[in-house]
Amino acid sequence: MTHPVTINTIGICLDEGYRIAVCCNVWRDGAPCNWWKWLDLEKLAAKLGRDHSSMHDDLVPHLYCLRCGSKDVGLRLDPPSRMAGG
């Protein structure tokens, strides 16, 4: 990997080892939904294309909470783990 890396497509996330989690932002009856899940980027790339943007505003319209059904979700980008091998 060369630096700086621009992580702006699903394909780059896959190639560079980044992960994206989707999380529900909804509060009901004074408590958060608290649902979250790692996205299957391979499946997402098959559906939307490897060149599809990985930016929040471009991915969120395709996602929803699997617990409560809300479309009010956020994303979390995690860098590749450097624990194994350096």
GROMACS .gro file of N, CA, C and O in nm:
model
  344
    1MET      N    1   0.084  -0.117   0.000
    1MET     CA    2   0.000   0.000   0.000
    1MET      C    3   0.089   0.123   0.000
    1MET      O    4   0.184   0.131   0.075
    2THR      N    5   0.056   0.218  -0.086
    2THR     CA    6   0.128   0.345  -0.087
    2THR      C    7   0.046   0.447  -0.008
    2THR      O    8  -0.075   0.436   0.002
    3HIS      N    9   0.112   0.546   0.046
    3HIS     CA   10   0.043   0.646   0.126
    3HIS      C   11   0.050   0.780   0.056
    3HIS      O   12   0.149   0.810  -0.008
    4PRO      N   13  -0.049   0.866   0.062
    4PRO     CA   14  -0.177   0.841   0.127
    4PRO      C   15  -0.268   0.755   0.039
    4PRO      O   16  -0.258   0.759  -0.083
    5VAL      N   17  -0.356   0.681   0.102
    5VAL     CA   18  -0.455   0.599   0.033
    5VAL      C   19  -0.590   0.668   0.046
    5VAL      O   20  -0.628   0.709   0.156
    6THR      N   21  -0.660   0.684  -0.064
    6THR     CA   22  -0.794   0.740  -0.060
    6THR      C   23  -0.892   0.624  -0.060
    6THR      O   24  -0.897   0.546  -0.155
    7ILE      N   25  -0.966   0.610   0.048
    7ILE     CA   26  -1.061   0.500   0.064
    7ILE      C   27  -1.198   0.553   0.022
    7ILE      O   28  -1.277   0.598   0.105
    8ASN      N   29  -1.225   0.550  -0.109
    8ASN     CA   30  -1.349   0.611  -0.156
    8ASN      C   31  -1.436   0.519  -0.242
    8ASN      O   32  -1.536   0.564  -0.295
    9THR      N   33  -1.398   0.392  -0.256
    9THR     CA   34  -1.484   0.297  -0.327
    9THR      C   35  -1.488   0.165  -0.250
    9THR      O   36  -1.400   0.136  -0.169
   10ILE      N   37  -1.590   0.088  -0.278
   10ILE     CA   38  -1.602  -0.044  -0.216
   10ILE      C   39  -1.482  -0.130  -0.254
   10ILE      O   40  -1.426  -0.201  -0.171
   11GLY      N   41  -1.440  -0.123  -0.380
   11GLY     CA   42  -1.326  -0.201  -0.427
   11GLY      C   43  -1.198  -0.168  -0.353
   11GLY      O   44  -1.121  -0.258  -0.318
   12ILE      N   45  -1.173  -0.040  -0.327
   12ILE     CA   46  -1.052  -0.002  -0.253
   12ILE      C   47  -1.061  -0.055  -0.109
   12ILE      O   48  -0.962  -0.103  -0.055
   13CYS      N   49  -1.178  -0.046  -0.049
   13CYS     CA   50  -1.195  -0.103   0.086
   13CYS      C   51  -1.157  -0.250   0.086
   13CYS      O   52  -1.084  -0.296   0.174
   14LEU      N   53  -1.207  -0.324  -0.012
   14LEU     CA   54  -1.175  -0.467  -0.021
   14LEU      C   55  -1.026  -0.489  -0.044
   14LEU      O   56  -0.963  -0.569   0.025
   15ASP      N   57  -0.970  -0.418  -0.140
   15ASP     CA   58  -0.829  -0.438  -0.176
   15ASP      C   59  -0.733  -0.403  -0.062
   15ASP      O   60  -0.630  -0.467  -0.045
   16GLU      N   61  -0.768  -0.302   0.017
   16GLU     CA   62  -0.679  -0.254   0.123
   16GLU      C   63  -0.709  -0.315   0.260
   16GLU      O   64  -0.639  -0.288   0.356
   17GLY      N   65  -0.817  -0.394   0.270
   17GLY     CA   66  -0.848  -0.462   0.395
   17GLY      C   67  -0.931  -0.381   0.495
   17GLY      O   68  -0.937  -0.416   0.612
   18TYR      N   69  -0.995  -0.275   0.448
   18TYR     CA   70  -1.081  -0.196   0.535
   18TYR      C   71  -1.214  -0.268   0.554
   18TYR      O   72  -1.257  -0.346   0.470
   19ARG      N   73  -1.280  -0.241   0.668
   19ARG     CA   74  -1.412  -0.295   0.696
   19ARG      C   75  -1.507  -0.178   0.723
   19ARG      O   76  -1.464  -0.074   0.772
   20ILE      N   77  -1.634  -0.199   0.690
   20ILE     CA   78  -1.736  -0.098   0.717
   20ILE      C   79  -1.847  -0.163   0.798
   20ILE      O   80  -1.898  -0.270   0.762
   21ALA      N   81  -1.883  -0.098   0.907
   21ALA     CA   82  -1.996  -0.143   0.988
   21ALA      C   83  -2.112  -0.046   0.968
   21ALA      O   84  -2.092   0.074   0.950
   22VAL      N   85  -2.233  -0.100   0.970
   22VAL     CA   86  -2.354  -0.018   0.966
   22VAL      C   87  -2.417  -0.026   1.106
   22VAL      O   88  -2.417  -0.132   1.168
   23CYS      N   89  -2.463   0.089   1.157
   23CYS     CA   90  -2.522   0.092   1.291
   23CYS      C   91  -2.648   0.177   1.289
   23CYS      O   92  -2.656   0.278   1.220
   24CYS      N   93  -2.746   0.134   1.367
   24CYS     CA   94  -2.874   0.204   1.376
   24CYS      C   95  -2.861   0.326   1.467
   24CYS      O   96  -2.802   0.319   1.574
   25ASN      N   97  -2.918   0.438   1.424
   25ASN     CA   98  -2.915   0.563   1.501
   25ASN      C   99  -3.043   0.589   1.579
   25ASN      O  100  -3.058   0.692   1.641
   26VAL      N  101  -3.139   0.497   1.574
   26VAL     CA  102  -3.273   0.521   1.628
   26VAL      C  103  -3.278   0.504   1.780
   26VAL      O  104  -3.219   0.411   1.834
   27TRP      N  105  -3.352   0.594   1.843
   27TRP     CA  106  -3.386   0.583   1.986
   27TRP      C  107  -3.536   0.566   1.994
   27TRP      O  108  -3.612   0.640   1.932
   28ARG      N  109  -3.581   0.468   2.071
   28ARG     CA  110  -3.725   0.447   2.094
   28ARG      C  111  -3.746   0.423   2.242
   28ARG      O  112  -3.672   0.345   2.303
   29ASP      N  113  -3.847   0.487   2.296
   29ASP     CA  114  -3.880   0.470   2.439
   29ASP      C  115  -3.759   0.497   2.529
   29ASP      O  116  -3.737   0.426   2.627
   30GLY      N  117  -3.678   0.595   2.490
   30GLY     CA  118  -3.564   0.635   2.572
   30GLY      C  119  -3.442   0.546   2.564
   30GLY      O  120  -3.348   0.561   2.641
   31ALA      N  121  -3.443   0.451   2.470
   31ALA     CA  122  -3.328   0.359   2.459
   31ALA      C  123  -3.285   0.348   2.312
   31ALA      O  124  -3.368   0.351   2.222
   32PRO      N  125  -3.155   0.333   2.289
   32PRO     CA  126  -3.108   0.316   2.151
   32PRO      C  127  -3.138   0.175   2.100
   32PRO      O  128  -3.144   0.079   2.177
   33CYS      N  129  -3.156   0.164   1.971
   33CYS     CA  130  -3.175   0.033   1.909
   33CYS      C  131  -3.050  -0.054   1.931
   33CYS      O  132  -3.059  -0.172   1.959
   34ASN      N  133  -2.932   0.008   1.916
   34ASN     CA  134  -2.802  -0.058   1.939
   34ASN      C  135  -2.767  -0.168   1.839
   34ASN      O  136  -2.672  -0.241   1.860
   35TRP      N  137  -2.839  -0.182   1.730
   35TRP     CA  138  -2.806  -0.283   1.630
   35TRP      C  139  -2.689  -0.235   1.545
   35TRP      O  140  -2.678  -0.118   1.510
   36TRP      N  141  -2.597  -0.325   1.514
   36TRP     CA  142  -2.490  -0.295   1.419
   36TRP      C  143  -2.442  -0.426   1.356
   36TRP      O  144  -2.466  -0.534   1.410
   37LYS      N  145  -2.378  -0.414   1.241
   37LYS     CA  146  -2.329  -0.533   1.171
   37LYS      C  147  -2.218  -0.492   1.075
   37LYS      O  148  -2.224  -0.385   1.014
   38TRP      N  149  -2.116  -0.581   1.061
   38TRP     CA  150  -2.015  -0.559   0.957
   38TRP      C  151  -2.081  -0.586   0.823
   38TRP      O  152  -2.152  -0.685   0.806
   39LEU      N  153  -2.058  -0.497   0.727
   39LEU     CA  154  -2.110  -0.519   0.593
   39LEU      C  155  -2.029  -0.626   0.523
   39LEU      O  156  -1.907  -0.634   0.540
   40ASP      N  157  -2.095  -0.706   0.444
   40ASP     CA  158  -2.027  -0.803   0.359
   40ASP      C  159  -1.989  -0.727   0.232
   40ASP      O  160  -2.071  -0.711   0.140
   41LEU      N  161  -1.867  -0.678   0.228
   41LEU     CA  162  -1.825  -0.593   0.117
   41LEU      C  163  -1.819  -0.668  -0.015
   41LEU      O  164  -1.841  -0.607  -0.121
   42GLU      N  165  -1.793  -0.798  -0.012
   42GLU     CA  166  -1.795  -0.876  -0.136
   42GLU      C  167  -1.935  -0.876  -0.197
   42GLU      O  168  -1.952  -0.855  -0.316
   43LYS      N  169  -2.036  -0.900  -0.113
   43LYS     CA  170  -2.175  -0.899  -0.160
   43LYS      C  171  -2.216  -0.760  -0.206
   43LYS      O  172  -2.285  -0.744  -0.307
   44LEU      N  173  -2.175  -0.659  -0.130
   44LEU     CA  174  -2.208  -0.522  -0.166
   44LEU      C  175  -2.145  -0.484  -0.300
   44LEU      O  176  -2.209  -0.421  -0.384
   45ALA      N  177  -2.022  -0.528  -0.322
   45ALA     CA  178  -1.954  -0.501  -0.449
   45ALA      C  179  -2.024  -0.573  -0.564
   45ALA      O  180  -2.036  -0.519  -0.675
   46ALA      N  181  -2.072  -0.695  -0.539
   46ALA     CA  182  -2.144  -0.769  -0.643
   46ALA      C  183  -2.274  -0.698  -0.679
   46ALA      O  184  -2.315  -0.697  -0.795
   47LYS      N  185  -2.339  -0.638  -0.580
   47LYS     CA  186  -2.467  -0.571  -0.603
   47LYS      C  187  -2.450  -0.432  -0.663
   47LYS      O  188  -2.518  -0.396  -0.758
   48LEU      N  189  -2.358  -0.353  -0.606
   48LEU     CA  190  -2.345  -0.212  -0.644
   48LEU      C  191  -2.227  -0.186  -0.738
   48LEU      O  192  -2.224  -0.081  -0.802
   49GLY      N  193  -2.130  -0.277  -0.741
   49GLY     CA  194  -2.010  -0.258  -0.822
   49GLY      C  195  -1.892  -0.217  -0.737
   49GLY      O  196  -1.908  -0.144  -0.638
   50ARG      N  197  -1.773  -0.265  -0.773
   50ARG     CA  198  -1.651  -0.233  -0.697
   50ARG      C  199  -1.618  -0.084  -0.703
   50ARG      O  200  -1.554  -0.030  -0.614
   51ASP      N  201  -1.665  -0.015  -0.807
   51ASP     CA  202  -1.635   0.128  -0.822
   51ASP      C  203  -1.737   0.217  -0.751
   51ASP      O  204  -1.723   0.339  -0.755
   52HIS      N  205  -1.837   0.156  -0.687
   52HIS     CA  206  -1.937   0.236  -0.615
   52HIS      C  207  -1.870   0.304  -0.497
   52HIS      O  208  -1.786   0.248  -0.429
   53SER      N  209  -1.910   0.427  -0.473
   53SER     CA  210  -1.853   0.505  -0.363
   53SER      C  211  -1.877   0.437  -0.228
   53SER      O  212  -1.983   0.380  -0.203
   54SER      N  213  -1.777   0.447  -0.142
   54SER     CA  214  -1.790   0.396  -0.005
   54SER      C  215  -1.821   0.510   0.093
   54SER      O  216  -1.821   0.489   0.214
   55MET      N  217  -1.848   0.628   0.039
   55MET     CA  218  -1.879   0.743   0.123
   55MET      C  219  -2.019   0.729   0.183
   55MET      O  220  -2.109   0.671   0.123
   56HIS      N  221  -2.035   0.783   0.304
   56HIS     CA  222  -2.159   0.772   0.380
   56HIS      C  223  -2.283   0.804   0.295
   56HIS      O  224  -2.376   0.723   0.288
   57ASP      N  225  -2.286   0.921   0.234
   57ASP     CA  226  -2.405   0.965   0.161
   57ASP      C  227  -2.438   0.877   0.041
   57ASP      O  228  -2.553   0.875  -0.004
   58ASP      N  229  -2.341   0.803  -0.009
   58ASP     CA  230  -2.364   0.716  -0.125
   58ASP      C  231  -2.403   0.574  -0.085
   58ASP      O  232  -2.470   0.504  -0.161
   59LEU      N  233  -2.361   0.529   0.034
   59LEU     CA  234  -2.395   0.393   0.079
   59LEU      C  235  -2.524   0.386   0.160
   59LEU      O  236  -2.602   0.292   0.146
   60VAL      N  237  -2.546   0.485   0.247
   60VAL     CA  238  -2.659   0.479   0.340
   60VAL      C  239  -2.795   0.459   0.270
   60VAL      O  240  -2.879   0.386   0.322
   61PRO      N  241  -2.821   0.518   0.153
   61PRO     CA  242  -2.951   0.494   0.089
   61PRO      C  243  -2.978   0.346   0.057
   61PRO      O  244  -3.092   0.307   0.036
   62HIS      N  245  -2.874   0.264   0.055
   62HIS     CA  246  -2.889   0.122   0.023
   62HIS      C  247  -2.901   0.035   0.149
   62HIS      O  248  -2.911  -0.087   0.138
   63LEU      N  249  -2.899   0.096   0.267
   63LEU     CA  250  -2.890   0.021   0.393
   63LEU      C  251  -3.007   0.053   0.486
   63LEU      O  252  -3.070   0.158   0.474
   64TYR      N  253  -3.033  -0.038   0.579
   64TYR     CA  254  -3.135  -0.018   0.681
   64TYR      C  255  -3.105  -0.109   0.800
   64TYR      O  256  -3.028  -0.204   0.789
   65CYS      N  257  -3.167  -0.079   0.913
   65CYS     CA  258  -3.149  -0.158   1.034
   65CYS      C  259  -3.226  -0.289   1.021
   65CYS      O  260  -3.346  -0.289   0.992
   66LEU      N  261  -3.159  -0.399   1.044
   66LEU     CA  262  -3.225  -0.530   1.036
   66LEU      C  263  -3.307  -0.559   1.162
   66LEU      O  264  -3.387  -0.652   1.161
   67ARG      N  265  -3.290  -0.483   1.269
   67ARG     CA  266  -3.368  -0.504   1.391
   67ARG      C  267  -3.500  -0.428   1.385
   67ARG      O  268  -3.607  -0.484   1.407
   68CYS      N  269  -3.494  -0.296   1.357
   68CYS     CA  270  -3.616  -0.215   1.364
   68CYS      C  271  -3.664  -0.165   1.228
   68CYS      O  272  -3.771  -0.108   1.218
   69GLY      N  273  -3.583  -0.185   1.123
   69GLY     CA  274  -3.623  -0.146   0.988
   69GLY      C  275  -3.596  -0.001   0.953
   69GLY      O  276  -3.625   0.041   0.841
   70SER      N  277  -3.538   0.076   1.044
   70SER     CA  278  -3.512   0.217   1.019
   70SER      C  279  -3.406   0.237   0.910
   70SER      O  280  -3.312   0.159   0.898
   71LYS      N  281  -3.425   0.344   0.832
   71LYS     CA  282  -3.323   0.383   0.735
   71LYS      C  283  -3.225   0.485   0.796
   71LYS      O  284  -3.134   0.531   0.730
   72ASP      N  285  -3.245   0.519   0.923
   72ASP     CA  286  -3.157   0.613   0.994
   72ASP      C  287  -3.037   0.534   1.049
   72ASP      O  288  -3.037   0.490   1.163
   73VAL      N  289  -2.938   0.514   0.963
   73VAL     CA  290  -2.820   0.437   1.000
   73VAL      C  291  -2.694   0.517   0.973
   73VAL      O  292  -2.694   0.610   0.893
   74GLY      N  293  -2.588   0.480   1.042
   74GLY     CA  294  -2.458   0.541   1.024
   74GLY      C  295  -2.357   0.435   0.983
   74GLY      O  296  -2.386   0.315   0.985
   75LEU      N  297  -2.239   0.480   0.946
   75LEU     CA  298  -2.132   0.390   0.904
   75LEU      C  299  -2.009   0.411   0.989
   75LEU      O  300  -1.984   0.522   1.038
   76ARG      N  301  -1.931   0.305   1.004
   76ARG     CA  302  -1.802   0.312   1.072
   76ARG      C  303  -1.699   0.243   0.984
   76ARG      O  304  -1.718   0.127   0.946
   77LEU      N  305  -1.594   0.312   0.949
   77LEU     CA  306  -1.485   0.257   0.868
   77LEU      C  307  -1.372   0.216   0.960
   77LEU      O  308  -1.323   0.297   1.038
   78ASP      N  309  -1.332   0.089   0.953
   78ASP     CA  310  -1.221   0.039   1.033
   78ASP      C  311  -1.104   0.007   0.942
   78ASP      O  312  -1.121  -0.061   0.840
   79PRO      N  313  -0.983   0.052   0.979
   79PRO     CA  314  -0.865   0.022   0.898
   79PRO      C  315  -0.828  -0.124   0.907
   79PRO      O  316  -0.872  -0.196   0.996
   80PRO      N  317  -0.743  -0.168   0.816
   80PRO     CA  318  -0.698  -0.308   0.820
   80PRO      C  319  -0.622  -0.337   0.949
   80PRO      O  320  -0.554  -0.249   1.003
   81SER      N  321  -0.635  -0.459   0.996
   81SER     CA  322  -0.562  -0.500   1.116
   81SER      C  323  -0.417  -0.523   1.079
   81SER      O  324  -0.386  -0.594   0.984
   82ARG      N  325  -0.329  -0.465   1.155
   82ARG     CA  326  -0.185  -0.483   1.133
   82ARG      C  327  -0.126  -0.576   1.238
   82ARG      O  328  -0.006  -0.588   1.251
   83MET      N  329  -0.212  -0.640   1.317
   83MET     CA  330  -0.168  -0.728   1.425
   83MET      C  331  -0.089  -0.848   1.373
   83MET      O  332   0.011  -0.886   1.428
   84ALA      N  333  -0.137  -0.909   1.265
   84ALA     CA  334  -0.073  -1.029   1.213
   84ALA      C  335   0.028  -0.988   1.106
   84ALA      O  336  -0.008  -0.945   1.000
   85GLY      N  337   0.152  -1.002   1.136
   85GLY     CA  338   0.256  -0.981   1.036
   85GLY      C  339   0.306  -0.840   1.021
   85GLY      O  340   0.383  -0.811   0.932
   86GLY      N  341   0.261  -0.747   1.105
   86GLY     CA  342   0.328  -0.628   1.103
   86GLY      C  343   0.287  -0.496   1.079
   86GLY      O  344   0.339  -0.403   1.054
   0.00000   0.00000   0.00000
